[in-house]
Structure formats: C-alpha cells, structure tokens
Amino acid sequence: MEPRGRLVVMISGFGSNLQAILDACREGRLWAEVVLVVSNRKDAYGLIRAARAGVPTLYFPLRPYRERGLDRIAYDRDLADQIASYRPDLIVLAGWMHILSSAFLDRFPGRVINLHPALPGMFPGRDAIRRAFEAYRRGEISCSGCMVHYVTPEVDVGPVLVQAVVPLYPEDTLERFEARMHEAEHRILLEGIQRALERIRTVSS
Ligand code: GRF
C-alpha cells in the first residue's frame, strides 16, 4: 500500500477546513497525515485544533521580519526552509491569509494548493463570501461556489483541481449562505487533496 501523503496545512484563523482534513485522515477517508500546521497568527483557533490532534504546530509571523527591515521574500524563504524540513508531499492553504511569492512557491513546484470560496475568476481576495452574497442581492449573480486550485504568485488564480457550485436563495442570510459554502468547501478540499496527491504519485512513479 502507498505510504500516507504527508500534508502541511497552513491556516490563519478558525481552522474548520483543517478540522475536516484531520477528521478525514483519522477516519481513513483520506490516505494522508498532517505532519505540520503552520499559522501566521498566534490566536488562530486552528492551532488549538492541531494541538488537540497531536499535530506539531509552527507559529510563523511576518512582523519580526518587518521590524528588522526585512522583506516578504526573506520571510517566504525562511518559511519554506522550515516547511521543507517536514518533507511534505503537499502543502494545503486552508484559510491562509498571506500571499506567498515565488521565493516560497518555487521550492514546492506542483505541491501547493489553495481553497478559495468563489468560482474561478470570481471574487479573488478577501471577503469573497460576503462579496458574492452582496452581488447576489444586487442581482449580479445567481450562484457562487468554491474551488481548490494550484497556487501561483497571483491571488486566487491557478489551475483548478475541483470546484463546486453553491446556490444562493432569495430567503438566504449571509450566515446561511456562509454555512452552505463551508460545507461545500470541506467536501471539495478533501477531493482536491486526494487528486493532487494522486498526480504527485503519478509524476514521481
Ligand atoms: C474559508 O472560507 C477559505 O476558503 C478561506 O478562508 C476560510 C477559512 O475557514 N480562504 P476556516 O479557517 O477553515 O474555518
């Protein structure tokens, strides 16, 4: 049997997607293990989820770099060094709120994927769920969705691995729409990880 895929998951907040990954690994629905959780925010609840699951964590903030007059490239390079020491098969950005430059991405070609709560080409960047909800209210869109894609230095674009349409309804509140979106995200994230791991195995066999 194939060895379990080694995942590094990068977060900045609540970590519900991280939890979906941890649960799927524990229950054998995903043939992988989370070997490290990285956060750029100290108060990210996802760090607690990781610790509860017995997964090593790394808090890696940008601020000390800025205070020393160092740029994001230096940060990205050091972050890549730290992560590389865990020998990841795949790096999963699950609510990670820092744009990674080529200094990071070039170290892990074809091995960094991101989850974004909008369909390809729609609402890149922050607050995509709220912006989609507001666009629906203005009659500009009839549905939204989410995707898992390979990461490029541009924000929230890159070859798509999986996407799902998430409908919007007239009686929706932002909270209801958000809940439906997260449900879809948790599902496609697992599928995206599985597909990316399969591709890596195919390429390296
Ligand atoms: C998700 O909606 C993800 O798509 C976006 O940030 C959110 C993270 O949620 N990039 P969580 O921290 O996994 O609960």
PDB file of C-alpha atoms and ligand atoms in Angstrom:
ATOM      1  CA  MET A   1       0.000   0.000   0.000  1.00  0.00           C
ATOM      2  CA  GLU A   2       1.128   3.557  -0.749  1.00  0.00           C
ATOM      3  CA  PRO A   3       2.532   5.449   2.236  1.00  0.00           C
ATOM      4  CA  ARG A   4       0.198   8.124   3.568  1.00  0.00           C
ATOM      5  CA  GLY A   5       0.588  11.518   1.899  1.00  0.00           C
ATOM      6  CA  ARG A   6       2.441  13.966   4.124  1.00  0.00           C
ATOM      7  CA  LEU A   7       0.440  17.183   4.407  1.00  0.00           C
ATOM      8  CA  VAL A   8       1.466  20.563   5.744  1.00  0.00           C
ATOM      9  CA  VAL A   9      -1.643  22.670   6.347  1.00  0.00           C
ATOM     10  CA  MET A  10      -1.331  26.451   6.546  1.00  0.00           C
ATOM     11  CA  ILE A  11      -4.002  28.460   8.348  1.00  0.00           C
ATOM     12  CA  SER A  12      -4.655  31.912   9.757  1.00  0.00           C
ATOM     13  CA  GLY A  13      -7.896  31.515  11.653  1.00  0.00           C
ATOM     14  CA  PHE A  14     -10.722  29.273  12.760  1.00  0.00           C
ATOM     15  CA  GLY A  15      -9.457  26.141  11.025  1.00  0.00           C
ATOM     16  CA  SER A  16     -12.731  24.388  10.213  1.00  0.00           C
ATOM     17  CA  ASN A  17     -11.168  23.185   6.966  1.00  0.00           C
ATOM     18  CA  LEU A  18      -8.125  21.962   8.855  1.00  0.00           C
ATOM     19  CA  GLN A  19     -10.533  20.045  11.108  1.00  0.00           C
ATOM     20  CA  ALA A  20     -12.172  18.448   8.069  1.00  0.00           C
ATOM     21  CA  ILE A  21      -8.724  17.256   6.954  1.00  0.00           C
ATOM     22  CA  LEU A  22      -7.762  15.986  10.422  1.00  0.00           C
ATOM     23  CA  ASP A  23     -11.059  14.099  10.755  1.00  0.00           C
ATOM     24  CA  ALA A  24     -10.771  12.556   7.294  1.00  0.00           C
ATOM     25  CA  CYS A  25      -7.206  11.403   7.995  1.00  0.00           C
ATOM     26  CA  ARG A  26      -8.185   9.934  11.354  1.00  0.00           C
ATOM     27  CA  GLU A  27     -11.179   8.127   9.913  1.00  0.00           C
ATOM     28  CA  GLY A  28      -9.234   6.776   6.937  1.00  0.00           C
ATOM     29  CA  ARG A  29     -11.321   8.701   4.374  1.00  0.00           C
ATOM     30  CA  LEU A  30      -8.146  10.422   3.237  1.00  0.00           C
ATOM     31  CA  TRP A  31      -4.945   8.420   2.879  1.00  0.00           C
ATOM     32  CA  ALA A  32      -2.766  11.131   4.347  1.00  0.00           C
ATOM     33  CA  GLU A  33      -1.409  12.542   7.604  1.00  0.00           C
ATOM     34  CA  VAL A  34      -0.979  16.132   8.694  1.00  0.00           C
ATOM     35  CA  VAL A  35       2.686  16.428   9.668  1.00  0.00           C
ATOM     36  CA  LEU A  36       2.630  20.159  10.471  1.00  0.00           C
ATOM     37  CA  VAL A  37       0.156  23.019  10.878  1.00  0.00           C
ATOM     38  CA  VAL A  38       1.541  26.495  10.218  1.00  0.00           C
ATOM     39  CA  SER A  39      -0.134  29.723  11.276  1.00  0.00           C
ATOM     40  CA  ASN A  40       0.939  33.328  10.781  1.00  0.00           C
ATOM     41  CA  ARG A  41      -1.442  34.356  13.581  1.00  0.00           C
ATOM     42  CA  LYS A  42      -0.862  33.417  17.179  1.00  0.00           C
ATOM     43  CA  ASP A  43      -4.545  33.439  18.127  1.00  0.00           C
ATOM     44  CA  ALA A  44      -5.653  31.197  15.237  1.00  0.00           C
ATOM     45  CA  TYR A  45      -8.066  28.653  16.697  1.00  0.00           C
ATOM     46  CA  GLY A  46      -6.749  26.137  14.187  1.00  0.00           C
ATOM     47  CA  LEU A  47      -3.570  25.904  16.280  1.00  0.00           C
ATOM     48  CA  ILE A  48      -5.649  24.544  19.143  1.00  0.00           C
ATOM     49  CA  ARG A  49      -7.315  22.047  16.806  1.00  0.00           C
ATOM     50  CA  ALA A  50      -3.864  20.874  15.669  1.00  0.00           C
ATOM     51  CA  ALA A  51      -2.553  20.544  19.206  1.00  0.00           C
ATOM     52  CA  ARG A  52      -5.640  18.531  20.186  1.00  0.00           C
ATOM     53  CA  ALA A  53      -4.964  16.175  17.312  1.00  0.00           C
ATOM     54  CA  GLY A  54      -1.343  15.819  18.414  1.00  0.00           C
ATOM     55  CA  VAL A  55      -0.004  17.523  15.283  1.00  0.00           C
ATOM     56  CA  PRO A  56       3.135  19.717  15.501  1.00  0.00           C
ATOM     57  CA  THR A  57       2.470  23.434  15.018  1.00  0.00           C
ATOM     58  CA  LEU A  58       4.566  26.325  13.822  1.00  0.00           C
ATOM     59  CA  TYR A  59       3.613  29.933  14.525  1.00  0.00           C
ATOM     60  CA  PHE A  60       5.470  31.987  11.952  1.00  0.00           C
ATOM     61  CA  PRO A  61       4.622  35.716  11.949  1.00  0.00           C
ATOM     62  CA  LEU A  62       5.705  38.297   9.402  1.00  0.00           C
ATOM     63  CA  ARG A  63       6.012  41.136  11.911  1.00  0.00           C
ATOM     64  CA  PRO A  64       9.545  40.363  13.241  1.00  0.00           C
ATOM     65  CA  TYR A  65      10.766  40.453   9.642  1.00  0.00           C
ATOM     66  CA  ARG A  66       9.196  43.851   9.058  1.00  0.00           C
ATOM     67  CA  GLU A  67      10.623  45.149  12.345  1.00  0.00           C
ATOM     68  CA  ARG A  68      14.104  44.087  11.253  1.00  0.00           C
ATOM     69  CA  GLY A  69      13.606  45.829   7.911  1.00  0.00           C
ATOM     70  CA  LEU A  70      13.450  42.503   6.054  1.00  0.00           C
ATOM     71  CA  ASP A  71      11.045  41.970   3.189  1.00  0.00           C
ATOM     72  CA  ARG A  72       8.457  39.301   2.413  1.00  0.00           C
ATOM     73  CA  ILE A  73      10.953  37.420   0.286  1.00  0.00           C
ATOM     74  CA  ALA A  74      13.129  36.774   3.349  1.00  0.00           C
ATOM     75  CA  TYR A  75      10.031  35.654   5.247  1.00  0.00           C
ATOM     76  CA  ASP A  76       8.908  33.355   2.433  1.00  0.00           C
ATOM     77  CA  ARG A  77      12.376  31.852   2.085  1.00  0.00           C
ATOM     78  CA  ASP A  78      12.685  31.063   5.804  1.00  0.00           C
ATOM     79  CA  LEU A  79       9.143  29.731   5.922  1.00  0.00           C
ATOM     80  CA  ALA A  80       9.927  27.414   3.003  1.00  0.00           C
ATOM     81  CA  ASP A  81      13.039  26.178   4.845  1.00  0.00           C
ATOM     82  CA  GLN A  82      11.042  25.353   7.950  1.00  0.00           C
ATOM     83  CA  ILE A  83       8.348  23.561   5.989  1.00  0.00           C
ATOM     84  CA  ALA A  84      10.790  21.666   3.773  1.00  0.00           C
ATOM     85  CA  SER A  85      12.299  20.065   6.883  1.00  0.00           C
ATOM     86  CA  TYR A  86       8.962  18.226   7.342  1.00  0.00           C
ATOM     87  CA  ARG A  87       9.287  16.704   3.831  1.00  0.00           C
ATOM     88  CA  PRO A  88       5.712  17.483   2.733  1.00  0.00           C
ATOM     89  CA  ASP A  89       4.149  15.786  -0.268  1.00  0.00           C
ATOM     90  CA  LEU A  90       1.561  18.532  -0.413  1.00  0.00           C
ATOM     91  CA  ILE A  91       1.074  21.952   1.164  1.00  0.00           C
ATOM     92  CA  VAL A  92      -2.542  22.943   1.702  1.00  0.00           C
ATOM     93  CA  LEU A  93      -3.521  26.586   2.190  1.00  0.00           C
ATOM     94  CA  ALA A  94      -6.759  26.381   4.167  1.00  0.00           C
ATOM     95  CA  GLY A  95      -7.645  29.915   5.163  1.00  0.00           C
ATOM     96  CA  TRP A  96      -4.018  31.099   4.994  1.00  0.00           C
ATOM     97  CA  MET A  97      -4.045  34.903   4.739  1.00  0.00           C
ATOM     98  CA  HIS A  98      -0.618  35.776   3.394  1.00  0.00           C
ATOM     99  CA  ILE A  99       0.286  35.928  -0.275  1.00  0.00           C
ATOM    100  CA  LEU A 100       3.174  33.571  -0.997  1.00  0.00           C
ATOM    101  CA  SER A 101       5.788  34.722  -3.502  1.00  0.00           C
ATOM    102  CA  SER A 102       7.899  32.657  -5.883  1.00  0.00           C
ATOM    103  CA  ALA A 103      10.568  32.550  -3.166  1.00  0.00           C
ATOM    104  CA  PHE A 104       8.247  30.104  -1.429  1.00  0.00           C
ATOM    105  CA  LEU A 105       6.342  28.529  -4.318  1.00  0.00           C
ATOM    106  CA  ASP A 106       9.394  27.634  -6.414  1.00  0.00           C
ATOM    107  CA  ARG A 107      10.591  25.401  -3.603  1.00  0.00           C
ATOM    108  CA  PHE A 108       7.498  23.176  -3.928  1.00  0.00           C
ATOM    109  CA  PRO A 109       6.508  23.066  -7.599  1.00  0.00           C
ATOM    110  CA  GLY A 110       3.077  21.486  -8.152  1.00  0.00           C
ATOM    111  CA  ARG A 111       2.763  20.901  -4.424  1.00  0.00           C
ATOM    112  CA  VAL A 112       0.906  23.932  -3.081  1.00  0.00           C
ATOM    113  CA  ILE A 113      -2.884  24.091  -3.301  1.00  0.00           C
ATOM    114  CA  ASN A 114      -5.370  26.648  -2.024  1.00  0.00           C
ATOM    115  CA  LEU A 115      -9.032  26.655  -1.101  1.00  0.00           C
ATOM    116  CA  HIS A 116     -10.986  29.725  -2.174  1.00  0.00           C
ATOM    117  CA  PRO A 117     -14.671  30.417  -1.500  1.00  0.00           C
ATOM    118  CA  ALA A 118     -15.574  31.569  -5.019  1.00  0.00           C
ATOM    119  CA  LEU A 119     -15.669  30.117  -8.506  1.00  0.00           C
ATOM    120  CA  PRO A 120     -12.691  30.595 -10.866  1.00  0.00           C
ATOM    121  CA  GLY A 121     -12.312  34.213 -11.900  1.00  0.00           C
ATOM    122  CA  MET A 122     -14.916  35.466  -9.403  1.00  0.00           C
ATOM    123  CA  PHE A 123     -14.186  37.433  -6.230  1.00  0.00           C
ATOM    124  CA  PRO A 124     -10.449  36.899  -5.722  1.00  0.00           C
ATOM    125  CA  GLY A 125      -9.005  38.120  -2.432  1.00  0.00           C
ATOM    126  CA  ARG A 126     -10.593  38.706   0.943  1.00  0.00           C
ATOM    127  CA  ASP A 127     -14.255  38.526   1.940  1.00  0.00           C
ATOM    128  CA  ALA A 128     -15.274  36.563  -1.130  1.00  0.00           C
ATOM    129  CA  ILE A 129     -18.328  35.045   0.582  1.00  0.00           C
ATOM    130  CA  ARG A 130     -19.737  38.400   1.670  1.00  0.00           C
ATOM    131  CA  ARG A 131     -18.969  39.981  -1.687  1.00  0.00           C
ATOM    132  CA  ALA A 132     -20.761  37.151  -3.516  1.00  0.00           C
ATOM    133  CA  PHE A 133     -23.762  37.478  -1.205  1.00  0.00           C
ATOM    134  CA  GLU A 134     -23.957  41.212  -1.866  1.00  0.00           C
ATOM    135  CA  ALA A 135     -23.581  40.708  -5.616  1.00  0.00           C
ATOM    136  CA  TYR A 136     -26.494  38.228  -5.491  1.00  0.00           C
ATOM    137  CA  ARG A 137     -28.598  40.763  -3.608  1.00  0.00           C
ATOM    138  CA  ARG A 138     -27.872  43.308  -6.341  1.00  0.00           C
ATOM    139  CA  GLY A 139     -28.969  40.748  -8.939  1.00  0.00           C
ATOM    140  CA  GLU A 140     -25.492  40.460 -10.478  1.00  0.00           C
ATOM    141  CA  ILE A 141     -25.026  36.719  -9.951  1.00  0.00           C
ATOM    142  CA  SER A 142     -27.391  33.800  -9.426  1.00  0.00           C
ATOM    143  CA  CYS A 143     -24.962  31.428  -7.688  1.00  0.00           C
ATOM    144  CA  SER A 144     -21.467  31.277  -6.313  1.00  0.00           C
ATOM    145  CA  GLY A 145     -19.178  28.422  -5.382  1.00  0.00           C
ATOM    146  CA  CYS A 146     -15.761  27.387  -4.217  1.00  0.00           C
ATOM    147  CA  MET A 147     -12.647  25.849  -5.687  1.00  0.00           C
ATOM    148  CA  VAL A 148      -9.376  24.143  -4.888  1.00  0.00           C
ATOM    149  CA  HIS A 149      -6.584  25.261  -7.174  1.00  0.00           C
ATOM    150  CA  TYR A 150      -2.825  25.134  -7.528  1.00  0.00           C
ATOM    151  CA  VAL A 151      -1.195  28.252  -6.157  1.00  0.00           C
ATOM    152  CA  THR A 152       0.602  30.750  -8.373  1.00  0.00           C
ATOM    153  CA  PRO A 153       2.031  34.112  -7.258  1.00  0.00           C
ATOM    154  CA  GLU A 154      -1.258  35.748  -8.393  1.00  0.00           C
ATOM    155  CA  VAL A 155      -4.011  35.755  -5.775  1.00  0.00           C
ATOM    156  CA  ASP A 156      -6.730  33.085  -6.000  1.00  0.00           C
ATOM    157  CA  VAL A 157      -5.991  32.023  -9.562  1.00  0.00           C
ATOM    158  CA  GLY A 158      -4.161  28.967 -10.876  1.00  0.00           C
ATOM    159  CA  PRO A 159      -5.118  25.608 -12.403  1.00  0.00           C
ATOM    160  CA  VAL A 160      -8.301  24.321 -10.794  1.00  0.00           C
ATOM    161  CA  LEU A 161      -8.411  20.853  -9.222  1.00  0.00           C
ATOM    162  CA  VAL A 162     -12.027  20.804  -8.041  1.00  0.00           C
ATOM    163  CA  GLN A 163     -14.874  23.278  -7.971  1.00  0.00           C
ATOM    164  CA  ALA A 164     -18.425  23.207  -6.683  1.00  0.00           C
ATOM    165  CA  VAL A 165     -21.375  25.494  -7.312  1.00  0.00           C
ATOM    166  CA  VAL A 166     -23.051  26.831  -4.167  1.00  0.00           C
ATOM    167  CA  PRO A 167     -26.528  28.188  -4.879  1.00  0.00           C
ATOM    168  CA  LEU A 168     -27.956  31.359  -3.397  1.00  0.00           C
ATOM    169  CA  TYR A 169     -31.637  31.655  -2.477  1.00  0.00           C
ATOM    170  CA  PRO A 170     -33.884  34.700  -2.013  1.00  0.00           C
ATOM    171  CA  GLU A 171     -34.501  33.780   1.644  1.00  0.00           C
ATOM    172  CA  ASP A 172     -30.756  33.433   2.378  1.00  0.00           C
ATOM    173  CA  THR A 173     -28.998  35.347   5.113  1.00  0.00           C
ATOM    174  CA  LEU A 174     -25.250  35.801   4.876  1.00  0.00           C
ATOM    175  CA  GLU A 175     -24.891  33.294   7.721  1.00  0.00           C
ATOM    176  CA  ARG A 176     -26.934  30.611   5.940  1.00  0.00           C
ATOM    177  CA  PHE A 177     -25.067  31.093   2.697  1.00  0.00           C
ATOM    178  CA  GLU A 178     -21.772  31.013   4.568  1.00  0.00           C
ATOM    179  CA  ALA A 179     -22.703  27.744   6.299  1.00  0.00           C
ATOM    180  CA  ARG A 180     -23.569  26.145   2.931  1.00  0.00           C
ATOM    181  CA  MET A 181     -20.321  27.443   1.467  1.00  0.00           C
ATOM    182  CA  HIS A 182     -18.246  25.945   4.280  1.00  0.00           C
ATOM    183  CA  GLU A 183     -19.987  22.609   3.898  1.00  0.00           C
ATOM    184  CA  ALA A 184     -19.057  22.582   0.196  1.00  0.00           C
ATOM    185  CA  GLU A 185     -15.515  23.709   1.000  1.00  0.00           C
ATOM    186  CA  HIS A 186     -14.939  20.894   3.475  1.00  0.00           C
ATOM    187  CA  ARG A 187     -16.052  18.404   0.812  1.00  0.00           C
ATOM    188  CA  ILE A 188     -14.065  19.708  -2.162  1.00  0.00           C
ATOM    189  CA  LEU A 189     -10.937  20.302  -0.096  1.00  0.00           C
ATOM    190  CA  LEU A 190     -10.661  16.573   0.628  1.00  0.00           C
ATOM    191  CA  GLU A 191     -11.268  15.776  -3.026  1.00  0.00           C
ATOM    192  CA  GLY A 192      -8.663  18.342  -4.103  1.00  0.00           C
ATOM    193  CA  ILE A 193      -6.063  16.910  -1.728  1.00  0.00           C
ATOM    194  CA  GLN A 194      -6.748  13.408  -2.976  1.00  0.00           C
ATOM    195  CA  ARG A 195      -6.415  14.449  -6.619  1.00  0.00           C
ATOM    196  CA  ALA A 196      -3.235  16.451  -6.016  1.00  0.00           C
ATOM    197  CA  LEU A 197      -1.652  13.530  -4.147  1.00  0.00           C
ATOM    198  CA  GLU A 198      -2.594  11.154  -6.968  1.00  0.00           C
ATOM    199  CA  ARG A 199      -0.972  13.454  -9.516  1.00  0.00           C
ATOM    200  CA  ILE A 200       2.198  13.715  -7.452  1.00  0.00           C
ATOM    201  CA  ARG A 201       2.337   9.916  -7.153  1.00  0.00           C
ATOM    202  CA  THR A 202       1.820   9.502 -10.900  1.00  0.00           C
ATOM    203  CA  VAL A 203       4.540  12.026 -11.734  1.00  0.00           C
ATOM    204  CA  SER A 204       7.060  10.529  -9.327  1.00  0.00           C
ATOM    205  CA  SER A 205       6.412   6.834 -10.172  1.00  0.00           C
TER     206      SER A 205
HETATM  207  C1  GRF B   1     -12.506  29.553   4.048  1.00  0.00           C
HETATM  208  O1  GRF B   1     -13.706  30.097   3.611  1.00  0.00           O
HETATM  209  C2  GRF B   1     -11.465  29.573   2.961  1.00  0.00           C
HETATM  210  O2  GRF B   1     -11.979  29.338   1.702  1.00  0.00           O
HETATM  211  C3  GRF B   1     -10.981  30.996   3.062  1.00  0.00           C
HETATM  212  O3  GRF B   1     -10.890  31.238   4.451  1.00  0.00           O
HETATM  213  C4  GRF B   1     -11.870  30.438   5.116  1.00  0.00           C
HETATM  214  C5  GRF B   1     -11.176  29.634   6.177  1.00  0.00           C
HETATM  215  O4  GRF B   1     -12.067  28.993   7.036  1.00  0.00           O
HETATM  216  N1  GRF B   1      -9.754  31.189   2.327  1.00  0.00           N
HETATM  217  P1  GRF B   1     -11.536  28.046   8.185  1.00  0.00           P
HETATM  218  O5  GRF B   1     -10.441  28.799   8.928  1.00  0.00           O
HETATM  219  O6  GRF B   1     -11.007  26.797   7.551  1.00  0.00           O
HETATM  220  O7  GRF B   1     -12.709  27.764   9.064  1.00  0.00           O
END
